[in-house]
């Protein structure tokens, strides 16, 4: 039996830390009560960009950023990534603000299956029959909410498809995770600054309401970048299958926070849709794991 290497152990710790932080995001963004989600979003973009300038400088990672910015014609995919990650961030903040964290967690449970579906439809990737069943079962779960519950789970769908599309576009970008996020926030920075300026001139900005709130908004940059750095450390040290398994920590924590901290209602019908998604994920994970085992 193989023993874990020190690097693999570090990778697991980094991965656990990254996904735990992401899973606890509802607790963090709930602190912005009274601040519109779009205002939190623009501050998240601005302060993420500022913090990433420091990180990129300290880690001496300016070269890939300079290369990317020197080729404006090739920034199309990066701009697409920027748009979809902004949509994802904004809708997620709105979900926490309006106490729809269960829908948000379902969106992130659904994301791996959306990735499989997009890979099949857009990239013409071949998938196993079991994975086809998993995707179909996930679609049935969403249709169940739509037709039997009379609910359009738009938060779930937007989060899953925006992040899935982000991942699809990210495959076309040569930048690493850190440099990519920096360039993405840099592209979003001008619009964010314009909106912030408009809010200030219209007297609608909450930034100066209190020192505590201002510090909280500034901290969104650190909170955004730190788990990404931890994830990058995990991805370099672990197999993709291990990283994929750890990924489920994030929506699982959000699910329990929604139930036991925010006390969101969970009907039997809604629970059934979660169970269908979980079964689909189980089938997908088993199929992916078995496929890798056969290829070794």
GROMACS .gro file of C-alpha atoms in nm, residues 11-124:
model
  114
   11UNK     CA    1  -0.207   1.914  -0.170
   12UNK     CA    2  -0.493   1.759   0.028
   13UNK     CA    3  -0.462   2.027   0.298
   14UNK     CA    4  -0.460   2.303   0.036
   15UNK     CA    5  -0.761   2.149  -0.139
   16UNK     CA    6  -0.955   2.104   0.185
   17UNK     CA    7  -0.879   2.465   0.280
   18UNK     CA    8  -0.983   2.605  -0.059
   19UNK     CA    9  -1.312   2.418  -0.080
   20UNK     CA   10  -1.394   2.482   0.286
   21UNK     CA   11  -1.347   2.856   0.236
   22UNK     CA   12  -1.566   2.847  -0.077
   23UNK     CA   13  -1.823   2.639   0.111
   24UNK     CA   14  -1.839   2.900   0.388
   25UNK     CA   15  -1.891   3.189   0.146
   26UNK     CA   16  -2.261   3.220   0.241
   27UNK     CA   17  -2.156   3.316   0.595
   28UNK     CA   18  -1.919   3.580   0.457
   29UNK     CA   19  -2.151   3.737   0.201
   30UNK     CA   20  -2.438   3.739   0.451
   31UNK     CA   21  -2.237   4.008   0.635
   32UNK     CA   22  -2.317   4.252   0.352
   33UNK     CA   23  -2.684   4.273   0.450
   34UNK     CA   24  -2.833   4.597   0.318
   35UNK     CA   25  -2.576   4.640   0.040
   36UNK     CA   26  -2.714   4.558  -0.308
   37UNK     CA   27  -2.555   4.251  -0.464
   38UNK     CA   28  -2.436   4.446  -0.770
   39UNK     CA   29  -2.248   4.690  -0.543
   40UNK     CA   30  -2.081   4.403  -0.357
   41UNK     CA   31  -1.990   4.257  -0.697
   42UNK     CA   32  -1.815   4.570  -0.825
   43UNK     CA   33  -1.617   4.598  -0.502
   44UNK     CA   34  -1.524   4.232  -0.530
   45UNK     CA   35  -1.390   4.295  -0.881
   46UNK     CA   36  -1.202   4.612  -0.783
   47UNK     CA   37  -1.038   4.482  -0.467
   48UNK     CA   38  -0.963   4.142  -0.619
   49UNK     CA   39  -0.775   4.324  -0.893
   50UNK     CA   40  -0.585   4.536  -0.641
   51UNK     CA   41  -0.493   4.237  -0.424
   52UNK     CA   42  -0.390   4.031  -0.727
   53UNK     CA   43  -0.151   4.308  -0.834
   54UNK     CA   44   0.028   4.253  -0.503
   55UNK     CA   45   0.021   3.872  -0.535
   56UNK     CA   46   0.142   3.872  -0.896
   57UNK     CA   47   0.423   4.112  -0.799
   58UNK     CA   48   0.532   3.909  -0.497
   59UNK     CA   49   0.525   3.582  -0.692
   60UNK     CA   50   0.696   3.747  -0.993
   61UNK     CA   51   0.426   3.631  -1.233
   62UNK     CA   52   0.400   3.942  -1.451
   63UNK     CA   53   0.544   3.781  -1.765
   64UNK     CA   54   0.234   3.575  -1.866
   65UNK     CA   55   0.014   3.876  -1.788
   66UNK     CA   56   0.225   4.103  -2.011
   67UNK     CA   57   0.218   3.845  -2.292
   68UNK     CA   58  -0.162   3.820  -2.270
   69UNK     CA   59  -0.216   4.195  -2.268
   70UNK     CA   60   0.024   4.240  -2.561
   71UNK     CA   61  -0.210   4.029  -2.776
   72UNK     CA   62  -0.544   4.212  -2.759
   73UNK     CA   63  -0.689   4.010  -3.047
   74UNK     CA   64  -0.650   3.694  -2.838
   75UNK     CA   65  -0.826   3.841  -2.535
   76UNK     CA   66  -1.170   3.745  -2.664
   77UNK     CA   67  -1.187   3.420  -2.468
   78UNK     CA   68  -1.047   3.593  -2.159
   79UNK     CA   69  -1.314   3.863  -2.187
   80UNK     CA   70  -1.578   3.590  -2.221
   81UNK     CA   71  -1.440   3.428  -1.905
   82UNK     CA   72  -1.457   3.766  -1.730
   83UNK     CA   73  -1.823   3.816  -1.824
   84UNK     CA   74  -1.932   3.470  -1.714
   85UNK     CA   75  -1.740   3.477  -1.385
   86UNK     CA   76  -1.891   3.820  -1.311
   87UNK     CA   77  -2.241   3.680  -1.377
   88UNK     CA   78  -2.161   3.383  -1.152
   89UNK     CA   79  -2.030   3.603  -0.869
   90UNK     CA   80  -2.319   3.847  -0.894
   91UNK     CA   81  -2.594   3.583  -0.894
   92UNK     CA   82  -2.427   3.398  -0.607
   93UNK     CA   83  -2.410   3.714  -0.395
   94UNK     CA   84  -2.777   3.777  -0.479
   95UNK     CA   85  -2.864   3.419  -0.376
   96UNK     CA   86  -2.704   3.471  -0.034
   97UNK     CA   87  -2.861   3.814   0.003
   98UNK     CA   88  -3.209   3.678  -0.069
   99UNK     CA   89  -3.154   3.351   0.126
  100UNK     CA   90  -3.162   3.116  -0.170
  101UNK     CA   91  -2.845   2.932  -0.071
  102UNK     CA   92  -3.010   2.591  -0.129
  103UNK     CA   93  -3.057   2.686  -0.494
  104UNK     CA   94  -2.697   2.805  -0.506
  105UNK     CA   95  -2.564   2.480  -0.358
  106UNK     CA   96  -2.771   2.281  -0.609
  107UNK     CA   97  -2.614   2.490  -0.885
  108UNK     CA   98  -2.264   2.390  -0.778
  109UNK     CA   99  -2.367   2.026  -0.736
  110UNK     CA  100  -2.498   2.046  -1.093
  111UNK     CA  101  -2.188   2.215  -1.241
  112UNK     CA  102  -1.980   1.898  -1.307
  113UNK     CA  103  -2.271   1.749  -1.501
  114UNK     CA  104  -2.314   2.073  -1.697
  115UNK     CA  105  -1.943   2.054  -1.780
  116UNK     CA  106  -1.994   1.702  -1.916
  117UNK     CA  107  -2.295   1.812  -2.122
  118UNK     CA  108  -2.117   2.118  -2.264
  119UNK     CA  109  -1.811   1.910  -2.345
  120UNK     CA  110  -2.030   1.667  -2.536
  121UNK     CA  111  -2.234   1.930  -2.723
  122UNK     CA  112  -1.968   2.195  -2.789
  123UNK     CA  113  -1.636   2.011  -2.793
  124UNK     CA  114  -1.783   1.686  -2.931
   0.00000   0.00000   0.00000
